[in-house]
């Protein structure tokens, strides 16, 4: 596993301290912590779990992301004098001054975090993280941990769906920074869409912090800023072969433009001189990275012709143009027309490089329009996605929750009038059961004290979707989904780079059966309780029904 550089780690940790200071939480976390402290309960050992109740986007799975940020947050957690003084000003005046001294000395040295590995395919109701430690401290962590996991997992899952819709071959470019919910939303989106399966980002800061490949060339504003060829400067370009005499690139391009118009029987009078000037100016600046947007005016009457002329001139000088970007209209039809012209030029002018030019499509791409690309004839090899990816327009929140499951070694359970909001008590272990074909088919949630399930040995369990009936299953393989990631103030599981986590995501998705990966109406994946855990839930529910926990029950 490639180690993260010290510079990268340092930048990421500074980023976490700036983005997620300990005051980035809800006020009631401090009022509860004070009440625990006032009652002398702040050091009681407690266990919380983080999970979500429904798979996002109507799909059959999610991806767990945000763990690395959570670990950096725990390691840097601590209140400054300035933090404490502000809390003194907003908490009720009756707050004991000694509580603020307690907060100033607080850290996460007694906190342990056990978690599903980052980048793993996960399912609703499965505990993703277990946070244990002194009651007051692990209570204070709730909002920040939820903030770090909720959006990261949601946008990572959204990216995985876009990747499934696009297929494995087409390259995907994330370009949603300008449409994201603020700078932090944009940075988080760039990181976790890459982890979810995108190949590139337009976000330079994400490239700097996370090592994500960055891409981008020009906007329509660059093209429309030019009016005439007189604005092109310099007007020469040196050939790749080392000839020291610069070539008049404008004259060379004009010659190629005449030949292209003749080949395509195009009307030169409709060609925009300003657009040609923009293309030339950019090609002179970056002759090896020439990929303009060609729909500022008309693709067929101007943009495509101007591109071909400049690109052919570059080829004559030994350079390799990259391709074009389409940003409006019927992308599929236009891409086919553009590719036809490229092939004509390749054959007619004997320029093989024109056969492999890239066509990028960007135009408010959604998951549905991405899927349509596989159904319609098109020549688009790279798709840029922004708004629908980073804002998760189909579902704006994953809905992760952080619930207490144990205090002082005793299981705790929330019993709600809404059954969906009831929790599963006790400290747990999570196992993934795998069938003979290598596909996961059931996640088993059991009490931590239970013996793990064994491959080839039948077991009885209770699916969460059923009322009370049990099923018997026999796994071919069993995988434990819990690792200790943080303990005694230290990150105990080495962090992975974004590229390594991205590879883990793809590996995890490949094991999932196609029926669970369908974008529309997928089969439900089974999450079940062990027999012992099911019995505990039943016992606590029965006790609640019998009023055994009420003060005046007798």
Coordinates of C-alpha atoms in Angstrom, one line a residue:
X1 CA 0.0 0.0 0.0
X2 CA 1.4 3.3 -1.0
X3 CA 2.1 5.6 1.9
X4 CA 0.7 9.1 1.9
X5 CA 3.5 11.7 1.7
X6 CA 4.1 13.8 4.9
X7 CA 3.2 17.0 3.0
X8 CA -0.1 15.5 1.9
X9 CA -0.9 14.2 5.4
X10 CA 0.0 17.5 6.9
X11 CA -2.2 19.4 4.5
X12 CA -5.1 17.1 5.0
X13 CA -4.9 17.3 8.8
X14 CA -4.7 21.1 8.7
X15 CA -7.7 21.0 6.3
X16 CA -9.7 18.9 8.8
X17 CA -8.8 21.2 11.8
X18 CA -10.0 24.2 9.7
X19 CA -13.1 22.5 8.3
X20 CA -14.2 20.6 11.4
X21 CA -13.2 22.3 14.6
X22 CA -14.8 20.9 17.8
X23 CA -17.3 23.8 17.8
X24 CA -18.8 22.5 14.5
X25 CA -21.6 20.7 16.3
X26 CA -25.0 21.2 17.8
X27 CA -25.5 23.2 21.0
X28 CA -27.4 20.4 22.7
X29 CA -24.3 18.2 22.6
X30 CA -22.7 20.6 25.1
X31 CA -25.9 20.8 27.3
X32 CA -26.1 17.0 27.5
X33 CA -22.3 16.7 28.2
X34 CA -22.8 19.2 31.0
X35 CA -25.7 17.3 32.5
X36 CA -23.7 14.1 32.3
X37 CA -20.7 15.9 34.0
X38 CA -23.0 17.5 36.6
X39 CA -24.4 14.1 37.5
X40 CA -21.0 12.5 37.7
X41 CA -21.7 10.3 34.7
X42 CA -19.3 11.8 32.2
X43 CA -16.7 9.0 32.5
X44 CA -19.2 6.1 32.2
X45 CA -18.2 3.8 29.4
X46 CA -20.7 4.1 26.5
X47 CA -21.0 2.8 22.9
X48 CA -22.7 4.6 20.0
X49 CA -23.3 3.3 16.5
X50 CA -23.6 5.2 13.2
X51 CA -25.8 3.8 10.4
X52 CA -28.4 4.8 7.9
X53 CA -32.0 3.5 7.5
X54 CA -32.6 3.3 3.8
X55 CA -30.3 2.8 0.7
X56 CA -30.0 6.0 -1.2
X57 CA -31.5 6.9 -4.6
X58 CA -33.9 4.0 -4.5
X59 CA -30.9 1.7 -5.1
X60 CA -29.8 -1.5 -3.6
X61 CA -26.6 -0.4 -1.9
X62 CA -24.4 2.4 -0.6
X63 CA -20.7 3.0 -0.2
X64 CA -19.1 3.9 3.1
X65 CA -16.9 6.9 2.9
X66 CA -15.5 9.6 5.2
X67 CA -13.7 7.3 7.6
X68 CA -10.3 8.9 7.0
X69 CA -11.6 12.4 7.8
X70 CA -13.2 11.0 10.9
X71 CA -9.9 9.6 12.1
X72 CA -8.1 12.9 11.5
X73 CA -10.9 14.7 13.3
X74 CA -10.6 12.4 16.4
X75 CA -6.8 12.8 16.4
X76 CA -7.0 16.6 16.4
X77 CA -10.0 17.0 18.7
X78 CA -9.6 19.5 21.5
X79 CA -10.9 22.8 22.6
X80 CA -8.9 26.0 22.6
X81 CA -9.1 28.8 25.2
X82 CA -11.1 30.8 22.6
X83 CA -13.5 27.9 22.1
X84 CA -14.1 27.6 25.8
X85 CA -14.7 31.3 26.3
X86 CA -17.3 31.3 23.5
X87 CA -19.1 28.3 25.1
X88 CA -19.1 30.2 28.4
X89 CA -21.0 33.0 26.6
X90 CA -23.6 30.8 25.0
X91 CA -24.4 28.1 27.7
X92 CA -26.8 29.1 30.5
X93 CA -25.3 31.2 33.2
X94 CA -26.0 28.5 35.8
X95 CA -23.3 26.3 34.1
X96 CA -20.7 25.4 36.7
X97 CA -17.4 27.2 35.8
X98 CA -15.5 23.9 36.5
X99 CA -17.2 22.4 33.5
X100 CA -15.3 24.7 31.2
X101 CA -12.0 23.5 32.7
X102 CA -13.2 19.9 32.0
X103 CA -13.8 20.9 28.4
X104 CA -10.4 22.6 28.0
X105 CA -8.7 19.3 29.0
X106 CA -10.8 17.0 26.9
X107 CA -9.4 14.9 24.1
X108 CA -10.1 11.6 22.4
X109 CA -7.3 9.6 24.0
X110 CA -9.9 7.2 25.6
X111 CA -12.1 6.8 22.5
X112 CA -12.0 3.7 20.3
X113 CA -13.5 3.6 16.8
X114 CA -14.3 0.4 15.1
X115 CA -15.5 0.6 11.5
X116 CA -16.4 -1.0 8.2
X117 CA -13.4 -0.4 5.9
X118 CA -13.7 2.8 3.9
X119 CA -14.8 2.1 0.3
X120 CA -16.9 -1.0 1.2
X121 CA -20.3 -1.6 -0.2
X122 CA -22.8 -1.3 2.7
X123 CA -26.5 -1.6 3.3
X124 CA -29.2 0.0 5.3
X125 CA -29.4 -0.8 9.0
X126 CA -25.8 -2.2 9.1
X127 CA -23.7 -0.4 11.8
X128 CA -21.0 1.4 9.9
X129 CA -19.0 2.8 12.8
X130 CA -18.9 1.9 16.5
X131 CA -17.6 4.7 18.8
X132 CA -16.9 3.8 22.4
X133 CA -15.4 5.8 25.3
X134 CA -16.4 8.1 28.1
X135 CA -20.0 9.0 27.8
X136 CA -19.6 12.8 27.6
X137 CA -16.9 12.7 25.0
X138 CA -18.5 10.2 22.6
X139 CA -21.7 12.2 22.9
X140 CA -19.9 15.4 21.9
X141 CA -18.6 13.6 18.7
X142 CA -22.0 12.8 17.3
X143 CA -22.7 15.8 15.0
X144 CA -19.2 16.1 13.6
X145 CA -18.9 12.4 12.7
X146 CA -22.4 12.4 11.1
X147 CA -21.4 15.5 9.1
X148 CA -18.2 13.8 7.9
X149 CA -19.9 10.5 6.9
X150 CA -23.3 11.6 5.6
X151 CA -22.4 13.6 2.5
X152 CA -19.2 11.7 1.7
X153 CA -21.0 8.4 1.6
X154 CA -23.9 9.9 -0.3
X155 CA -21.9 11.5 -3.1
X156 CA -19.6 8.5 -3.3
X157 CA -22.6 6.3 -3.8
X158 CA -24.0 8.7 -6.4
X159 CA -20.7 8.6 -8.3
X160 CA -20.8 4.8 -8.2
X161 CA -24.2 4.9 -9.8
X162 CA -23.0 7.2 -12.5
X163 CA -20.1 4.8 -13.1
X164 CA -22.5 1.8 -13.4
X165 CA -24.7 3.8 -15.8
X166 CA -21.7 4.8 -17.9
X167 CA -20.1 1.4 -18.1
X168 CA -16.5 0.6 -17.4
X169 CA -14.8 2.1 -20.5
X170 CA -16.1 5.7 -20.8
X171 CA -14.0 8.2 -18.8
X172 CA -15.8 10.4 -16.3
X173 CA -14.9 13.9 -15.3
X174 CA -16.3 15.6 -12.2
X175 CA -16.7 19.3 -12.8
X176 CA -19.2 20.3 -10.1
X177 CA -17.2 22.7 -8.0
X178 CA -19.1 25.8 -9.1
X179 CA -22.5 24.2 -8.5
X180 CA -21.6 22.6 -5.1
X181 CA -23.0 23.6 -1.7
X182 CA -20.1 25.9 -0.8
X183 CA -16.3 25.4 -0.9
X184 CA -16.2 22.4 1.5
X185 CA -19.1 20.7 -0.4
X186 CA -17.2 21.1 -3.6
X187 CA -13.9 19.8 -2.2
X188 CA -15.6 16.8 -0.5
X189 CA -17.5 16.1 -3.7
X190 CA -14.3 16.0 -5.8
X191 CA -12.6 13.6 -3.4
X192 CA -15.4 11.2 -3.0
X193 CA -16.7 11.1 -6.5
X194 CA -13.2 10.1 -7.6
X195 CA -13.3 7.4 -4.9
X196 CA -16.7 6.4 -6.2
X197 CA -15.5 5.7 -9.7
X198 CA -14.8 9.0 -11.5
X199 CA -11.5 9.3 -13.3
X200 CA -10.8 13.1 -13.3
X201 CA -11.7 16.3 -11.5
X202 CA -11.7 20.0 -12.6
X203 CA -11.0 20.9 -9.0
X204 CA -7.3 22.0 -8.6
X205 CA -7.3 22.0 -4.8
X206 CA -8.7 18.4 -4.8
X207 CA -5.8 17.5 -7.1
X208 CA -3.3 19.1 -4.7
X209 CA -4.8 17.6 -1.5
X210 CA -5.8 14.1 -2.7
X211 CA -3.7 13.4 -5.7
X212 CA -6.7 13.2 -8.1
X213 CA -5.9 13.7 -11.8
X214 CA -7.1 17.2 -12.9
X215 CA -8.4 18.2 -16.3
X216 CA -9.8 21.2 -18.1
X217 CA -9.0 23.4 -21.1
X218 CA -11.3 26.4 -21.9
X219 CA -14.8 27.9 -21.4
X220 CA -17.1 29.6 -23.9
X221 CA -16.0 32.9 -22.5
X222 CA -12.4 32.3 -23.8
X223 CA -13.8 31.7 -27.3
X224 CA -16.1 34.6 -27.3
X225 CA -13.5 37.0 -26.0
X226 CA -11.7 36.9 -29.4
X227 CA -13.0 38.9 -32.5
X228 CA -10.3 38.6 -35.2
X229 CA -7.0 36.9 -36.1
X230 CA -5.2 40.2 -35.3
X231 CA -5.6 39.3 -31.6
X232 CA -3.5 36.1 -32.0
X233 CA 0.0 36.6 -30.5
X234 CA 2.5 35.2 -31.1
X235 CA 1.6 34.2 -34.6
X236 CA 4.2 31.5 -35.0
X237 CA 4.9 28.1 -33.6
X238 CA 8.1 25.9 -33.7
X239 CA 7.7 22.4 -35.2
X240 CA 8.3 19.4 -33.0
X241 CA 11.2 18.1 -35.2
X242 CA 13.5 20.7 -33.8
X243 CA 13.6 23.1 -36.8
X244 CA 14.6 26.4 -35.2
X245 CA 12.6 28.5 -37.7
X246 CA 9.2 29.3 -36.4
X247 CA 6.2 28.6 -38.7
X248 CA 3.5 31.2 -39.4
X249 CA 0.7 29.2 -37.8
X250 CA -2.0 31.6 -39.0
X251 CA -1.2 31.2 -42.6
X252 CA -0.8 27.4 -42.2
X253 CA -4.2 27.1 -40.6
X254 CA -5.9 29.3 -43.2
X255 CA -4.6 26.9 -45.8
X256 CA -5.9 23.9 -44.0
X257 CA -9.3 25.6 -43.4
X258 CA -9.7 26.1 -47.2
X259 CA -9.0 22.4 -47.7
X260 CA -11.4 21.3 -45.0
X261 CA -14.2 23.5 -46.3
X262 CA -13.6 22.0 -49.8
X263 CA -13.7 18.5 -48.4
X264 CA -16.9 19.0 -46.4
X265 CA -18.5 21.4 -49.0
X266 CA -18.9 23.9 -46.2
X267 CA -19.6 27.6 -46.6
X268 CA -16.6 29.7 -45.5
X269 CA -18.8 32.7 -45.0
X270 CA -20.4 31.2 -41.9
X271 CA -17.1 30.5 -40.1
X272 CA -16.4 32.8 -37.1
X273 CA -13.1 34.5 -37.3
X274 CA -13.0 35.2 -33.5
X275 CA -13.5 31.5 -32.8
X276 CA -10.7 30.6 -35.1
X277 CA -8.5 33.2 -33.3
X278 CA -9.4 31.7 -29.9
X279 CA -8.5 28.2 -31.1
X280 CA -5.2 29.4 -32.6
X281 CA -4.2 31.4 -29.5
X282 CA -4.9 28.4 -27.3
X283 CA -3.1 26.0 -29.6
X284 CA 0.0 28.2 -29.6
X285 CA 0.0 28.2 -25.8
X286 CA -0.7 24.5 -25.4
X287 CA 0.0 22.7 -28.7
X288 CA 0.1 19.3 -27.0
X289 CA -3.1 19.8 -25.1
X290 CA -5.5 21.3 -27.7
X291 CA -9.1 20.4 -26.7
X292 CA -11.4 23.4 -27.3
X293 CA -15.2 23.7 -26.8
X294 CA -16.7 23.9 -30.3
X295 CA -20.3 24.9 -29.7
X296 CA -19.9 28.6 -28.8
X297 CA -21.6 29.5 -32.1
X298 CA -22.4 26.6 -34.5
X299 CA -20.7 23.2 -34.3
X300 CA -21.3 22.2 -37.9
X301 CA -20.9 25.6 -39.6
X302 CA -18.0 27.0 -37.6
X303 CA -16.6 25.2 -34.5
X304 CA -15.9 21.8 -36.1
X305 CA -14.3 23.4 -39.2
X306 CA -12.1 25.7 -37.1
X307 CA -11.0 22.9 -34.9
X308 CA -10.1 20.7 -37.8
X309 CA -8.1 23.4 -39.5
X310 CA -6.1 24.2 -36.3
X311 CA -5.7 20.5 -35.4
X312 CA -4.4 19.7 -38.9
X313 CA -1.9 22.5 -38.7
X314 CA -0.7 21.1 -35.4
X315 CA -0.4 17.7 -36.9
X316 CA 1.7 19.0 -39.8
X317 CA 4.1 20.5 -37.2
X318 CA 4.3 17.2 -35.4
X319 CA 1.9 17.9 -32.5
X320 CA -1.0 15.7 -31.4
X321 CA -4.2 17.5 -30.8
X322 CA -6.4 15.9 -28.1
X323 CA -10.0 16.4 -29.2
X324 CA -13.1 18.6 -28.7
X325 CA -15.8 19.3 -26.2
X326 CA -19.5 19.5 -26.9
X327 CA -21.6 21.3 -24.3
X328 CA -25.1 21.8 -25.9
X329 CA -27.7 20.3 -28.1
X330 CA -28.1 16.6 -28.9
X331 CA -24.7 15.3 -27.7
X332 CA -25.2 11.8 -29.2
X333 CA -26.1 13.0 -32.7
X334 CA -23.4 15.7 -32.7
X335 CA -20.7 13.3 -31.6
X336 CA -21.5 10.9 -34.4
X337 CA -21.3 13.8 -36.9
X338 CA -18.0 15.0 -35.4
X339 CA -16.5 11.6 -35.6
X340 CA -17.6 11.2 -39.2
X341 CA -15.7 14.4 -40.0
X342 CA -12.7 13.3 -38.1
X343 CA -12.6 10.0 -40.1
X344 CA -13.0 11.9 -43.4
X345 CA -10.1 14.1 -42.5
X346 CA -8.0 11.2 -41.4
X347 CA -8.6 9.3 -44.7
X348 CA -8.5 12.2 -47.1
X349 CA -5.4 13.9 -45.6
X350 CA -3.7 10.7 -44.4
X351 CA -3.6 11.9 -40.8
X352 CA -4.1 8.7 -38.6
X353 CA -4.2 10.8 -35.4
X354 CA -7.6 12.1 -36.4
X355 CA -9.1 8.6 -35.9
X356 CA -8.4 8.6 -32.2
X357 CA -9.4 12.2 -31.2
X358 CA -11.3 12.5 -28.0
X359 CA -14.9 13.7 -27.9
X360 CA -16.0 15.1 -24.5
X361 CA -19.7 15.6 -23.7
X362 CA -20.9 18.0 -21.0
X363 CA -24.4 19.3 -20.8
X364 CA -26.3 19.0 -17.5
X365 CA -25.7 15.2 -17.4
X366 CA -27.9 13.2 -15.1
X367 CA -27.9 9.5 -14.2
X368 CA -30.7 9.0 -16.7
X369 CA -29.0 10.8 -19.5
X370 CA -25.8 8.9 -18.7
X371 CA -27.7 5.6 -19.1
X372 CA -29.2 6.8 -22.4
X373 CA -25.6 7.1 -23.8
X374 CA -25.5 3.3 -23.7
X375 CA -28.7 3.0 -25.6
X376 CA -28.1 5.6 -28.4
X377 CA -25.4 5.6 -31.0
X378 CA -22.7 8.1 -30.0
X379 CA -19.0 8.6 -30.1
X380 CA -18.5 10.3 -26.7
X381 CA -15.5 8.9 -24.9
X382 CA -15.4 11.3 -21.9
X383 CA -18.4 12.7 -20.0
X384 CA -18.2 15.7 -17.7
X385 CA -20.8 15.8 -14.9
X386 CA -21.5 18.6 -12.5
X387 CA -24.7 19.6 -10.9
X388 CA -26.6 16.3 -10.7
X389 CA -23.5 14.6 -9.3
X390 CA -22.3 16.9 -6.6
X391 CA -25.7 18.1 -5.4
X392 CA -27.2 14.6 -5.4
X393 CA -30.4 16.0 -6.9
X394 CA -32.3 12.7 -6.6
X395 CA -31.7 12.5 -2.8
X396 CA -30.0 15.4 -0.9
X397 CA -29.2 13.4 2.3
X398 CA -28.3 9.9 3.2
X399 CA -29.9 10.3 6.7
X400 CA -27.2 8.6 8.8
X401 CA -27.9 8.5 12.5
X402 CA -25.8 8.1 15.6
X403 CA -27.5 6.1 18.4
X404 CA -26.6 4.9 21.9
X405 CA -26.5 1.1 22.2
X406 CA -24.7 0.5 25.5
X407 CA -23.9 2.2 28.8
X408 CA -21.8 0.6 31.6
X409 CA -22.0 -2.7 29.7
X410 CA -25.8 -2.6 29.6
X411 CA -27.6 -2.7 26.2
X412 CA -29.7 0.4 25.4
X413 CA -32.5 0.6 22.9
X414 CA -34.7 3.3 21.5
X415 CA -38.3 2.0 21.2
X416 CA -40.1 4.3 18.9
X417 CA -43.8 4.6 17.9
X418 CA -42.3 4.5 14.4
X419 CA -40.8 1.0 14.1
X420 CA -38.3 2.2 11.5
X421 CA -36.8 4.5 14.1
X422 CA -36.3 1.8 16.7
X423 CA -32.7 0.8 17.3
X424 CA -30.9 -2.5 17.9
X425 CA -29.3 -2.7 21.3
X426 CA -25.9 -3.9 22.5
X427 CA -22.3 -3.9 21.3
X428 CA -22.1 -5.8 18.0
X429 CA -20.1 -7.6 15.4
X430 CA -20.9 -7.5 11.7
X431 CA -20.2 -10.3 9.3
X432 CA -20.7 -10.6 5.5
X433 CA -21.8 -14.0 4.3
X434 CA -20.7 -15.0 0.8
X435 CA -22.2 -17.6 -1.4
X436 CA -20.3 -20.3 -3.5
X437 CA -20.1 -17.9 -6.5
X438 CA -18.3 -15.3 -4.4
X439 CA -21.3 -12.9 -4.1
X440 CA -22.3 -11.4 -0.7
X441 CA -25.9 -12.5 0.1
X442 CA -26.4 -11.5 3.7
X443 CA -24.9 -9.2 6.3
X444 CA -25.2 -10.7 9.8
X445 CA -25.4 -8.4 12.8
X446 CA -24.6 -10.2 16.1
X447 CA -23.6 -9.4 19.6
X448 CA -19.9 -8.8 20.0
X449 CA -19.7 -11.6 22.6
X450 CA -21.0 -14.2 20.2
X451 CA -18.8 -16.7 18.3
X452 CA -18.4 -15.7 14.6
X453 CA -20.3 -17.6 11.9
X454 CA -18.3 -20.3 10.1
X455 CA -18.0 -21.1 6.5
X456 CA -20.0 -24.3 5.6
X457 CA -21.9 -24.3 8.9
X458 CA -25.7 -23.6 8.8
X459 CA -26.9 -20.8 11.1
X460 CA -30.3 -19.4 12.0
X461 CA -30.9 -15.6 11.7
X462 CA -33.7 -13.1 11.6
X463 CA -33.9 -10.8 8.5
X464 CA -34.8 -7.2 9.5
X465 CA -37.4 -7.0 6.9
X466 CA -39.4 -9.9 8.5
X467 CA -41.5 -9.5 11.6
X468 CA -40.4 -12.6 13.6
X469 CA -39.6 -15.5 11.2
X470 CA -36.1 -16.9 11.1
X471 CA -34.2 -18.3 8.1
X472 CA -31.4 -20.8 7.9
X473 CA -28.4 -20.0 5.7
X474 CA -25.1 -21.7 5.1
X475 CA -22.2 -19.3 3.9
X476 CA -19.4 -20.5 1.7
X477 CA -17.2 -17.7 3.1
X478 CA -17.5 -15.3 6.0
X479 CA -15.9 -11.9 6.2
X480 CA -15.7 -9.7 9.3
X481 CA -16.7 -6.1 8.4
X482 CA -15.2 -4.5 11.5
X483 CA -11.7 -3.1 11.9
X484 CA -10.2 -1.1 14.8
X485 CA -9.3 2.2 13.2
X486 CA -8.6 4.5 16.2
X487 CA -7.6 3.7 19.8
X488 CA -5.7 5.5 22.6
X489 CA -5.4 8.7 20.7
X490 CA -3.8 7.0 17.6
X491 CA -5.0 6.0 14.2
X492 CA -4.5 2.3 14.3
X493 CA -5.4 1.5 10.7
X494 CA -3.1 3.0 8.1
X495 CA -4.9 5.5 5.9
X496 CA -5.2 4.8 2.2
X497 CA -4.8 7.3 -0.6
X498 CA -7.8 8.3 -2.6
X499 CA -6.6 6.1 -5.5
X500 CA -6.3 3.1 -3.2
X501 CA -9.7 3.6 -1.7
X502 CA -11.1 4.0 -5.3
X503 CA -9.7 0.6 -6.3
X504 CA -11.2 -0.9 -3.1
X505 CA -14.6 0.5 -4.1
X506 CA -14.4 -1.1 -7.6
X507 CA -13.3 -4.4 -6.1
X508 CA -16.2 -4.3 -3.6
X509 CA -18.7 -3.5 -6.3
X510 CA -17.5 -6.3 -8.5
X511 CA -18.3 -8.9 -5.9
X512 CA -21.9 -7.6 -5.6
X513 CA -24.5 -9.6 -7.5
X514 CA -25.9 -7.7 -10.6
X515 CA -29.4 -7.9 -9.2
X516 CA -28.3 -5.8 -6.2
X517 CA -26.5 -3.3 -8.5
X518 CA -29.5 -2.5 -10.8
X519 CA -30.1 1.2 -11.0
X520 CA -33.9 0.7 -11.2
X521 CA -35.8 -1.7 -8.9
X522 CA -32.9 -3.7 -7.6
X523 CA -33.4 -6.8 -5.4
X524 CA -33.2 -6.1 -1.7
X525 CA -30.1 -7.3 0.1
X526 CA -30.7 -9.1 3.3
X527 CA -29.5 -7.8 6.6
X528 CA -30.3 -10.0 9.6
X529 CA -29.9 -10.3 13.3
X530 CA -28.3 -13.3 15.0
X531 CA -30.6 -15.4 17.1
X532 CA -29.1 -14.2 20.3
X533 CA -29.4 -10.5 19.3
X534 CA -33.0 -11.1 18.1
X535 CA -33.8 -12.6 21.5
X536 CA -32.3 -9.5 23.2
X537 CA -34.4 -7.2 21.1
X538 CA -37.5 -9.2 21.9
X539 CA -36.8 -9.3 25.6
X540 CA -36.3 -5.5 25.8
X541 CA -39.5 -4.8 23.8
X542 CA -41.4 -7.2 26.1
X543 CA -40.0 -5.5 29.2
X544 CA -41.1 -2.1 27.8
X545 CA -44.5 -3.4 27.1
X546 CA -44.8 -4.7 30.6
X547 CA -43.9 -1.3 32.0
X548 CA -40.9 -2.7 33.9
X549 CA -38.8 0.4 33.3
X550 CA -41.4 2.9 34.5
X551 CA -41.0 4.6 37.9
X552 CA -44.6 4.0 38.9
X553 CA -45.0 0.6 37.3
X554 CA -45.5 -1.0 40.7

